[in-house]
GROMACS .gro file of C-alpha atoms in nm:
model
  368
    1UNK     CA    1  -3.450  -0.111   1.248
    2UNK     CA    2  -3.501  -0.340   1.503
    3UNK     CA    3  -3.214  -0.543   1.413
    4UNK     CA    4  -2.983  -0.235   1.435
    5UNK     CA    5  -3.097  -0.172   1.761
    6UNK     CA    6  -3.030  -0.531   1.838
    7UNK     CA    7  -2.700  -0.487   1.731
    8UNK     CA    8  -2.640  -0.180   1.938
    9UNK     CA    9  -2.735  -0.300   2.260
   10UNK     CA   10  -2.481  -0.613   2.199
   11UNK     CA   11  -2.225  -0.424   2.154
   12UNK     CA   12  -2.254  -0.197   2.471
   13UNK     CA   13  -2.372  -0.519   2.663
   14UNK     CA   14  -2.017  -0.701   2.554
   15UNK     CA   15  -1.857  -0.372   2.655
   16UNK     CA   16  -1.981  -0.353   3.003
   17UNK     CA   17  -1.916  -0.724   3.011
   18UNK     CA   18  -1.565  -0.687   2.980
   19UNK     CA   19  -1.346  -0.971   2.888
   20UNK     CA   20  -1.675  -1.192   2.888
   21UNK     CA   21  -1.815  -0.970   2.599
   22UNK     CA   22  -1.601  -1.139   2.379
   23UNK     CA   23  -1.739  -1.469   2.433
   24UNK     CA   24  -2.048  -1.353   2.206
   25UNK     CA   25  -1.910  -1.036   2.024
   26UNK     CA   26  -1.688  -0.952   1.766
   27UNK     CA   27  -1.616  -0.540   1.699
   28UNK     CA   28  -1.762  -0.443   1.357
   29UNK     CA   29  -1.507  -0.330   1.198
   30UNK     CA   30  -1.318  -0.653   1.247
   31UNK     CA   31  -1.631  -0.811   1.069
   32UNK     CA   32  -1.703  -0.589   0.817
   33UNK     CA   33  -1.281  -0.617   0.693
   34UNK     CA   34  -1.385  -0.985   0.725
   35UNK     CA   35  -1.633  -0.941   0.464
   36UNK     CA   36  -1.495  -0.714   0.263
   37UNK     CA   37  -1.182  -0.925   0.205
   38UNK     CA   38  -1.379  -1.232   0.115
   39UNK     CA   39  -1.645  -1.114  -0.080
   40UNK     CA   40  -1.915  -1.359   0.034
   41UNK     CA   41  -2.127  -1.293  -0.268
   42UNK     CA   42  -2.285  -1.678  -0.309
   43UNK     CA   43  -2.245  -1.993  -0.169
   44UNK     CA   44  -2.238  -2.177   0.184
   45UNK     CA   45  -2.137  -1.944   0.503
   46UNK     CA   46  -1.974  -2.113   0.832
   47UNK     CA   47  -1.902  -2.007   1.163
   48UNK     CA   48  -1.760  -2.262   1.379
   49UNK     CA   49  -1.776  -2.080   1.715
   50UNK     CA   50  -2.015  -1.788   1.599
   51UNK     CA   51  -2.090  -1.626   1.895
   52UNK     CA   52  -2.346  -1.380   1.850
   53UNK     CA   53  -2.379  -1.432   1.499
   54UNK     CA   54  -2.256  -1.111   1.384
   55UNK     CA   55  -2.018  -1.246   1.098
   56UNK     CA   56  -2.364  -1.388   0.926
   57UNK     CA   57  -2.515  -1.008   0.973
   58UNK     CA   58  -2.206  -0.900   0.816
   59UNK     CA   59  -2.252  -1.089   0.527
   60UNK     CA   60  -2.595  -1.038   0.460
   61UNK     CA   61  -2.510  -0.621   0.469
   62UNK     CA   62  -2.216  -0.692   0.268
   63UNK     CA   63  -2.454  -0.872   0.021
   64UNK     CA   64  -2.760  -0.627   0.011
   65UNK     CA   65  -2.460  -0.343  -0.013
   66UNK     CA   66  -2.334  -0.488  -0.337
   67UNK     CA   67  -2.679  -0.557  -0.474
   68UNK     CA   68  -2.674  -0.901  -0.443
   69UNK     CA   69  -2.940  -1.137  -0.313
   70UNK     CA   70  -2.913  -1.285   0.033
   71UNK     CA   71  -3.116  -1.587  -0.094
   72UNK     CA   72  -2.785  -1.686  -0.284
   73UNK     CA   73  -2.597  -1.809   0.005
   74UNK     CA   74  -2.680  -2.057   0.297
   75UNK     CA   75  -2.549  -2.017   0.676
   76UNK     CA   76  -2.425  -2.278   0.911
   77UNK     CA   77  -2.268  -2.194   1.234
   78UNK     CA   78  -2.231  -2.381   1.564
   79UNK     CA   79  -2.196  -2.242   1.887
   80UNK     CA   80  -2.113  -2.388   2.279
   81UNK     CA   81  -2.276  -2.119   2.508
   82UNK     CA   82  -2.661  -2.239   2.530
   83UNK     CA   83  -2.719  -1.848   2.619
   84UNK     CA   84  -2.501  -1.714   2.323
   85UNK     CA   85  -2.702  -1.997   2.089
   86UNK     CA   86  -2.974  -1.806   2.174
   87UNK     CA   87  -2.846  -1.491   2.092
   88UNK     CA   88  -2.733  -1.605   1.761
   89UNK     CA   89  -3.039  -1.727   1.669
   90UNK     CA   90  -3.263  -1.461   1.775
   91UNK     CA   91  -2.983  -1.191   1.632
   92UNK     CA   92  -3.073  -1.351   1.297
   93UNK     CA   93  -3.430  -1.426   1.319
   94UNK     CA   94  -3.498  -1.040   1.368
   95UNK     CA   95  -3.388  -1.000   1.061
   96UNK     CA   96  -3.557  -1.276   0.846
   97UNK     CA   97  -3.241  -1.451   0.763
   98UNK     CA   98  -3.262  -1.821   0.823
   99UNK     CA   99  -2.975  -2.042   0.961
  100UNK     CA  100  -2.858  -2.336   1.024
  101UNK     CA  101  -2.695  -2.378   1.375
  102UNK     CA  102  -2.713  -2.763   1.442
  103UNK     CA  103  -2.975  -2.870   1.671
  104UNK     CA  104  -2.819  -2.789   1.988
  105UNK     CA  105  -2.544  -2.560   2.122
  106UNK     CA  106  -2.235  -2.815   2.122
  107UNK     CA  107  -1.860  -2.805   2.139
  108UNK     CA  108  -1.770  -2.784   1.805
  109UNK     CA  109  -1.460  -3.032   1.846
  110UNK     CA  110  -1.629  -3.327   2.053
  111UNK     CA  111  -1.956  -3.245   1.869
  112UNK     CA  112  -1.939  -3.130   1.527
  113UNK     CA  113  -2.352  -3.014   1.430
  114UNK     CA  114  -2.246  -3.004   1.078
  115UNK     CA  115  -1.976  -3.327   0.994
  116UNK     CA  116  -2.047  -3.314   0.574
  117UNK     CA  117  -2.026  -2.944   0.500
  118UNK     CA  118  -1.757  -2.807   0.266
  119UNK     CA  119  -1.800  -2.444   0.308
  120UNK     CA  120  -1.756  -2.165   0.052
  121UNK     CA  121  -1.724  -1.889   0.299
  122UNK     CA  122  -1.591  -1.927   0.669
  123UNK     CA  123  -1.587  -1.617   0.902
  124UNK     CA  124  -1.443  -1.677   1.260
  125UNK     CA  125  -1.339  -1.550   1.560
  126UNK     CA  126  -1.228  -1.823   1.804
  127UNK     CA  127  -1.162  -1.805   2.144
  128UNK     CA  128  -0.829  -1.661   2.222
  129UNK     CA  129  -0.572  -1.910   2.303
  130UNK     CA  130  -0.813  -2.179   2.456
  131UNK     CA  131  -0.658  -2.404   2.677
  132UNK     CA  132  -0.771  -2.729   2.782
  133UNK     CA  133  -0.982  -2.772   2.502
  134UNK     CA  134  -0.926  -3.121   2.479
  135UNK     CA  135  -0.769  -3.439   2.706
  136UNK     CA  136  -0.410  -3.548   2.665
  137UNK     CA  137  -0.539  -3.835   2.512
  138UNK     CA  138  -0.887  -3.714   2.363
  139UNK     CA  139  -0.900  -3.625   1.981
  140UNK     CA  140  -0.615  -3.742   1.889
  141UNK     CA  141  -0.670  -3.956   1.569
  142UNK     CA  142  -0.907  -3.697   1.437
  143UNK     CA  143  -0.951  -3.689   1.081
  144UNK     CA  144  -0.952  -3.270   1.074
  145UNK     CA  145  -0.611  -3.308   1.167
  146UNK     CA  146  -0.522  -3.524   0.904
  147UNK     CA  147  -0.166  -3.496   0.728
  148UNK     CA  148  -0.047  -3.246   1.008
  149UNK     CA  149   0.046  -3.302   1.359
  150UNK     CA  150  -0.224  -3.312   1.703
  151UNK     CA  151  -0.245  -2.987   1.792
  152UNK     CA  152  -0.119  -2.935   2.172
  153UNK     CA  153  -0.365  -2.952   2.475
  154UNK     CA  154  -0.251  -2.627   2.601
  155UNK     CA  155  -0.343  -2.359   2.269
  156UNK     CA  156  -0.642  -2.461   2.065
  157UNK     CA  157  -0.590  -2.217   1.788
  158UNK     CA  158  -0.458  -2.471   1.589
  159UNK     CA  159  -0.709  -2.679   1.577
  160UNK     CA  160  -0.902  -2.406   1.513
  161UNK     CA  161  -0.745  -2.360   1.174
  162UNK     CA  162  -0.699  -2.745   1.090
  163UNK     CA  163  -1.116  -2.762   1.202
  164UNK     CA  164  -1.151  -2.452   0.943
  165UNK     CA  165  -0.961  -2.593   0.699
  166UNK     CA  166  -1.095  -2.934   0.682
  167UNK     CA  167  -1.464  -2.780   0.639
  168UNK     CA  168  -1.302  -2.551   0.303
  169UNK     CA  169  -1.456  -2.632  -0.013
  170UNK     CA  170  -1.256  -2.710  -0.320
  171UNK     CA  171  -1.253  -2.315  -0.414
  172UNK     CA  172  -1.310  -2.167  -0.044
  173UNK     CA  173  -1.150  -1.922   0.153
  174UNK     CA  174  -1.171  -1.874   0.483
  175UNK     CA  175  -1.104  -1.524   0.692
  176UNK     CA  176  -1.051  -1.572   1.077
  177UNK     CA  177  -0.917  -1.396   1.404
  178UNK     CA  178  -0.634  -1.503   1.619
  179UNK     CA  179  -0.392  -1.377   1.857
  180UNK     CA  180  -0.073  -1.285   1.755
  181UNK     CA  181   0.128  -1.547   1.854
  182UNK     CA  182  -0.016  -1.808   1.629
  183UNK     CA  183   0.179  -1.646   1.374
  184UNK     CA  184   0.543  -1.731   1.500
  185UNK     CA  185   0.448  -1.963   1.804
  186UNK     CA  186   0.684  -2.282   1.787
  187UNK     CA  187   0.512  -2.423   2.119
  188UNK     CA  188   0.471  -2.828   2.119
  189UNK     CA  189   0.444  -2.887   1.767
  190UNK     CA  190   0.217  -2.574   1.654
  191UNK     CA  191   0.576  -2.462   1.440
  192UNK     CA  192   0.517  -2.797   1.254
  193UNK     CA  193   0.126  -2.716   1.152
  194UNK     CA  194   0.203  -2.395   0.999
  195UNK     CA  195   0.511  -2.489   0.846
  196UNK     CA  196   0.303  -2.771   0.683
  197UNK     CA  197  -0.028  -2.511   0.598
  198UNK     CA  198   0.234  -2.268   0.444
  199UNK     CA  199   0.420  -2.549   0.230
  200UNK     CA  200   0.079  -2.684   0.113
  201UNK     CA  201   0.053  -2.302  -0.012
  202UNK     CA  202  -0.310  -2.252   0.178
  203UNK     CA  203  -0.169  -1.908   0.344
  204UNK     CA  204  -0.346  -1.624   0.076
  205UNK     CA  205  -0.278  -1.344   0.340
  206UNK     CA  206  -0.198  -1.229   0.681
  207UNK     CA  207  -0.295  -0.869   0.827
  208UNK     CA  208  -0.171  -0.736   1.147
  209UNK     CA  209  -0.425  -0.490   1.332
  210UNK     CA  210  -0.335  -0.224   1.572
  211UNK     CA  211  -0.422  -0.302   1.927
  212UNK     CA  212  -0.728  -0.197   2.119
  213UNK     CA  213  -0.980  -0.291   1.869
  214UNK     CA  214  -1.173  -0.580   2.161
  215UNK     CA  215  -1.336  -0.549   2.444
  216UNK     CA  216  -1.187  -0.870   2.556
  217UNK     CA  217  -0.840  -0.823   2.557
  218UNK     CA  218  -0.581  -0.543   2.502
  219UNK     CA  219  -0.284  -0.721   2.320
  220UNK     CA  220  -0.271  -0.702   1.910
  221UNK     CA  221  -0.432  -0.947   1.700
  222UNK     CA  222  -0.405  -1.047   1.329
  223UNK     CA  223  -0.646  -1.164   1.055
  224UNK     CA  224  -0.503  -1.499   0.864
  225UNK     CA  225  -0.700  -1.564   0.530
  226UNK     CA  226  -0.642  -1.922   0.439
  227UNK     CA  227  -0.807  -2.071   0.050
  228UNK     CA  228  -0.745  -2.401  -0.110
  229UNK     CA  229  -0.763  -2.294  -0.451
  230UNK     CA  230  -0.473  -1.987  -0.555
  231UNK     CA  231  -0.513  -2.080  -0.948
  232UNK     CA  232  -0.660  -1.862  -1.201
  233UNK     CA  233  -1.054  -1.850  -1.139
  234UNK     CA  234  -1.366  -1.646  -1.327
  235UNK     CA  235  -1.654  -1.531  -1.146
  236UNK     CA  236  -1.980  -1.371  -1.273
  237UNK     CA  237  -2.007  -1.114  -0.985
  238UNK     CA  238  -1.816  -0.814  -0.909
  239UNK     CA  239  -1.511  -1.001  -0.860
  240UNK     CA  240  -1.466  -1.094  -1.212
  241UNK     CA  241  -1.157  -1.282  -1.220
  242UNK     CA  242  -0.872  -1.408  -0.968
  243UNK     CA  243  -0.476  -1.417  -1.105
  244UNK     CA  244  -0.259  -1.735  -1.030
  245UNK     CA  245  -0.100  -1.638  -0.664
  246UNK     CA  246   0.052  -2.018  -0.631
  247UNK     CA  247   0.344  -2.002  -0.407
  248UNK     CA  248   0.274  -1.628  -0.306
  249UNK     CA  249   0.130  -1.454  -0.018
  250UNK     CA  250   0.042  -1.114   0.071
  251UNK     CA  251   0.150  -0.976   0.434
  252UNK     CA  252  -0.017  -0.635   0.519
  253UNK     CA  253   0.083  -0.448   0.838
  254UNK     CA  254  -0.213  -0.250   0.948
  255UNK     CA  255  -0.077  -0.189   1.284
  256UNK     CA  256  -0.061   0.219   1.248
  257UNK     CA  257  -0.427   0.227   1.158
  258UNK     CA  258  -0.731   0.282   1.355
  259UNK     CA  259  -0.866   0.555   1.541
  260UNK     CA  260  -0.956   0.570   1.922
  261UNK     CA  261  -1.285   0.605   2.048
  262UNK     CA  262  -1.283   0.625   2.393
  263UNK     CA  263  -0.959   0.625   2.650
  264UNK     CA  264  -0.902   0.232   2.590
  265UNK     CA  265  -1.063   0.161   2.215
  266UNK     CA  266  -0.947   0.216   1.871
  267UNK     CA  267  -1.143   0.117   1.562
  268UNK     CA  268  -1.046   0.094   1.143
  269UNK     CA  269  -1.244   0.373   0.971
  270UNK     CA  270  -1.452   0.335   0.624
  271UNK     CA  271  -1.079   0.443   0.490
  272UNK     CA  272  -0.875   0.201   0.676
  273UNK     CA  273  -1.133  -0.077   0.568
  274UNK     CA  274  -1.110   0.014   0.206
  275UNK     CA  275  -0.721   0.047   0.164
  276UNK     CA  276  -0.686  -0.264   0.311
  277UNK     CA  277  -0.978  -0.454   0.081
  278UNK     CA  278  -0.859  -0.227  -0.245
  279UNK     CA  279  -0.488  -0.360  -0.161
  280UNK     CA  280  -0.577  -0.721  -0.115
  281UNK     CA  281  -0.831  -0.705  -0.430
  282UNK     CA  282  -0.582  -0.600  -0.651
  283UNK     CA  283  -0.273  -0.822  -0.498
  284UNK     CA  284  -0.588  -1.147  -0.605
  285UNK     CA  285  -0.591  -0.970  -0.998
  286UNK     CA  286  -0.935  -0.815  -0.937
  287UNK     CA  287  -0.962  -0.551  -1.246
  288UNK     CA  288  -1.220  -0.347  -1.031
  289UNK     CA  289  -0.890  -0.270  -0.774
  290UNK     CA  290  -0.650  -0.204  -0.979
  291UNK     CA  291  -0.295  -0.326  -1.023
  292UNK     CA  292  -0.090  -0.407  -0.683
  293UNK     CA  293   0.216  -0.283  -0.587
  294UNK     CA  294   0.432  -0.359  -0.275
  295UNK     CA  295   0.453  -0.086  -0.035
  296UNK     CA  296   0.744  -0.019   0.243
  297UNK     CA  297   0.552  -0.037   0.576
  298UNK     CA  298   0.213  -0.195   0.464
  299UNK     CA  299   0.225  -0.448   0.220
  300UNK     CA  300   0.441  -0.708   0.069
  301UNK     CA  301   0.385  -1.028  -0.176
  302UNK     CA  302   0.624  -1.256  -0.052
  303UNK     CA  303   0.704  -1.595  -0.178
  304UNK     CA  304   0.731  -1.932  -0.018
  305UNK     CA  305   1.129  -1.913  -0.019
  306UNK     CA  306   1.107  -1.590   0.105
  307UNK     CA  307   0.852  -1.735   0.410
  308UNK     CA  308   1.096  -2.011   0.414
  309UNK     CA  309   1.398  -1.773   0.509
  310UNK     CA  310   1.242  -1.616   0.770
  311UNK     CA  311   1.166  -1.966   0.941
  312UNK     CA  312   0.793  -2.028   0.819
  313UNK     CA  313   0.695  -1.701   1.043
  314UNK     CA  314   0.399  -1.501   0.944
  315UNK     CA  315   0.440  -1.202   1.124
  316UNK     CA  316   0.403  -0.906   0.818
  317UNK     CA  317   0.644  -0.696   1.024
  318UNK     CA  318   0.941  -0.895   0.885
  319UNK     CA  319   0.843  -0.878   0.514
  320UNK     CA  320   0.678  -0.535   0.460
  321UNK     CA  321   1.009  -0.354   0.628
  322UNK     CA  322   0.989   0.012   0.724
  323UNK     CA  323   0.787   0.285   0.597
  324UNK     CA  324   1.010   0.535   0.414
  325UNK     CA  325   1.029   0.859   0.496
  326UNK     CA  326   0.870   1.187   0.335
  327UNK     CA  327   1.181   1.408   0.200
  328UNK     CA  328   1.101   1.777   0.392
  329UNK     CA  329   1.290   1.927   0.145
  330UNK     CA  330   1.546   2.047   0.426
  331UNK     CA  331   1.923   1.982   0.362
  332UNK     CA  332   2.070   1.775   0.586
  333UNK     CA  333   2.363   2.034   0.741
  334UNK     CA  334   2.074   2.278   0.800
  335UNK     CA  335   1.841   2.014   0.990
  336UNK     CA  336   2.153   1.870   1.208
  337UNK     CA  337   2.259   2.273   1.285
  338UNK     CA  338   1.875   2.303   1.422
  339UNK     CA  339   1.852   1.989   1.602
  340UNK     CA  340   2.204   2.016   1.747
  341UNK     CA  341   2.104   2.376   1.892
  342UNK     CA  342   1.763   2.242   2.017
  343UNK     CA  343   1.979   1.918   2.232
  344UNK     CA  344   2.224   2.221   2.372
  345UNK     CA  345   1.949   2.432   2.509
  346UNK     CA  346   1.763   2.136   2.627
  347UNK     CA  347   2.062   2.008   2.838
  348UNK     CA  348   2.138   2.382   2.942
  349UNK     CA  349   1.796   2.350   3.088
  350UNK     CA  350   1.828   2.029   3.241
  351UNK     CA  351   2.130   2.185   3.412
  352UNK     CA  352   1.924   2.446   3.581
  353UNK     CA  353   1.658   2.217   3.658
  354UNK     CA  354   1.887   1.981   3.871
  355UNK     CA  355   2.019   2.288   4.068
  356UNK     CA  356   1.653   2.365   4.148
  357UNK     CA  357   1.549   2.034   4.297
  358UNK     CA  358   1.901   2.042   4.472
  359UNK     CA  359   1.812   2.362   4.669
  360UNK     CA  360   1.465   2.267   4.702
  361UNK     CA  361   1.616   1.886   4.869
  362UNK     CA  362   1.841   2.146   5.106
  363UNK     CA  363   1.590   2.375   5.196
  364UNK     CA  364   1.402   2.077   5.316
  365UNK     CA  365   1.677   1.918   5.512
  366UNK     CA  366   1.814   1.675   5.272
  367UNK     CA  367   2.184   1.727   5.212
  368UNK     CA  368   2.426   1.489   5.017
   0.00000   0.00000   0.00000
């Protein structure tokens, strides 16, 4: 209980925060399809920049949800903000889960608090398009980088995702937040990095989300999900078994979704959440989801000379295509008869309309 309420009053604090909230906050939803996807049943659990540490609450609920035991999986996170630290910390403590978040709150690229961890399981929702985040001539024979360009000074968010992916386990998967752009951004070398991630077939799946689901910013972001390992694998939870994917990933357009909550807020219902899971599930060979199909409008598997044609871009608009349209059973002479008559008395009205305002303009003294 007192965890819940913990969690309430962050979220209204990072709303009345504004863009600041989302410094330490991260909606639920977005966490919870986080989870969902990845299905952090056992193993090691990493947040580089974790904020609040809602992505560990996440996967604890995810965990107890599924019957599983939280005491099969260990959490590492690392976080800048000495007040945020402190939030993370005491967000988990409430709660009885214990945590591993370095000894001090530290940049996590100057400063790494955990430099030998392979994760199983990373969750993340880095800053949006940090600038600055390092010197011109700071970082730049980093191993995390290593086999891929620097990523530029001016847009962090590939380092974020070289940092990410450097810190993957042999069979990990990682499920992260960015801004759009990272997905088609050719900006000082960033086309290079993803042209390289894609070719080295670590792209599993991309989902675009409608707008309006943070407090922090109003423009559209996506989820990337990025694993090492697409080969055939067996599990002995609920996910049972994984198909070979090599050379294929799965784009999802979730743009339509969501449901607003105030003027200014959307969020992805239970349903939203498990359509998207269920679709992704079944695309990886899951039996429990069934068998996958490509759908016009929401989901496509797409293969790497199919990314290739469309110039390494990752933007699911451009594979999934357009919904199609429900038949209303009307024949098409009839519906173009109606809609013709419709435009006519619409622009009959528009007629009258103008010689209103013109009178009104002359009774006022305005003449042409």
């Amino acid at each position: 209980m007192v965890g819940r309420v913990y969690e309430y009053f962050l979220g209204n604090f990072a709303a009345s925060e504004g863009q600041r909230g989302g410094e330490f906050y991260t909606p639920k939803c977005v966490v919870n399809l986080i989870a969902e996807m990845i299905e952090p049943y056992r193993g090691k659990i990493y947040d580089p920049c974790c904020g609040s540490g809602g992505m560990f609450v996440q996967s604890i609920k995810f965990i107890e949800s599924h019957e599983g035991n939280k005491k099969d999986i260990s959490i590492y996170g690392q976080e800048q903000t000495s007040t945020t630290y402190k939030l993370a910390k005491m967000n988990l403590a409430i709660r009885g889960i214990a945590a591993n978040f370095g000894d001090v709150p530290a940049d996590t690229f100057f400063k790494d608090q955990h430099p030998d961890l392979k994760a199983d399981f990373i969750m993340a929702n880095p800053p949006f398009n940090l600038k600055g985040w390092r010197g011109a001539d700071e970082l730049v024979d980093d191993p995390r980088w290593g086999g891929y360009d620097v990523p530029p000074t001016g847009n962090a968010n590939y380092a974020w995702i070289l940092h990410m992916v450097s810190k993957l386990s042999e069979n990990g998967i990682a499920g992260f937040v960015l801004a759009n752009g990272s997905m088609s951004t050719n900006t000082k070398g960033e086309g290079e990095i993803r042209k390289k991630l894609i070719e080295n077939d670590l792209v599993d799946c991309m989902i675009a989300l409608p707008g309006q689901l943070f407090y922090t910013t109003q423009i559209p972001v996506c989820l990337w999900f990025i694993t090492k390992n697409k080969k055939a694998q067996q599990f002995d939870d609920e996910r049972k078994a994984f198909r070979d994917r090599s050379g294929e990933t799965l784009f999802i357009d979730a743009r339509n979704m969501g449901t607003l909550i105030d003027r200014t807020h959307k969020e992805l219902t239970s349903d939203d959440l498990a359509e998207i899971t269920r679709t992704y599930h079944a695309w990886r060979g899951e039996p429990k989801d069934g068998t996958y199909e490509d759908q016009a409008g929401f989901c496509k598997s797409a293969s790497l000379d199919e990314i290739k044609a469309n110039d390494y871009v990752l933007t699911p608009g451009r594979y999934v295509g357009a919904a199609e349209l429900e038949d209303d059973g009307v024949p098409f002479e009839e519906k173009m008869a109606e809609l013709t008559q419709t435009l006519y008395q619409q622009m009959a009205e528009s007629e009258k309309l103008d010689i209103m305002i013109k009178e009104n303009l002359e009774g006022l003294g305005y003449e042409k």
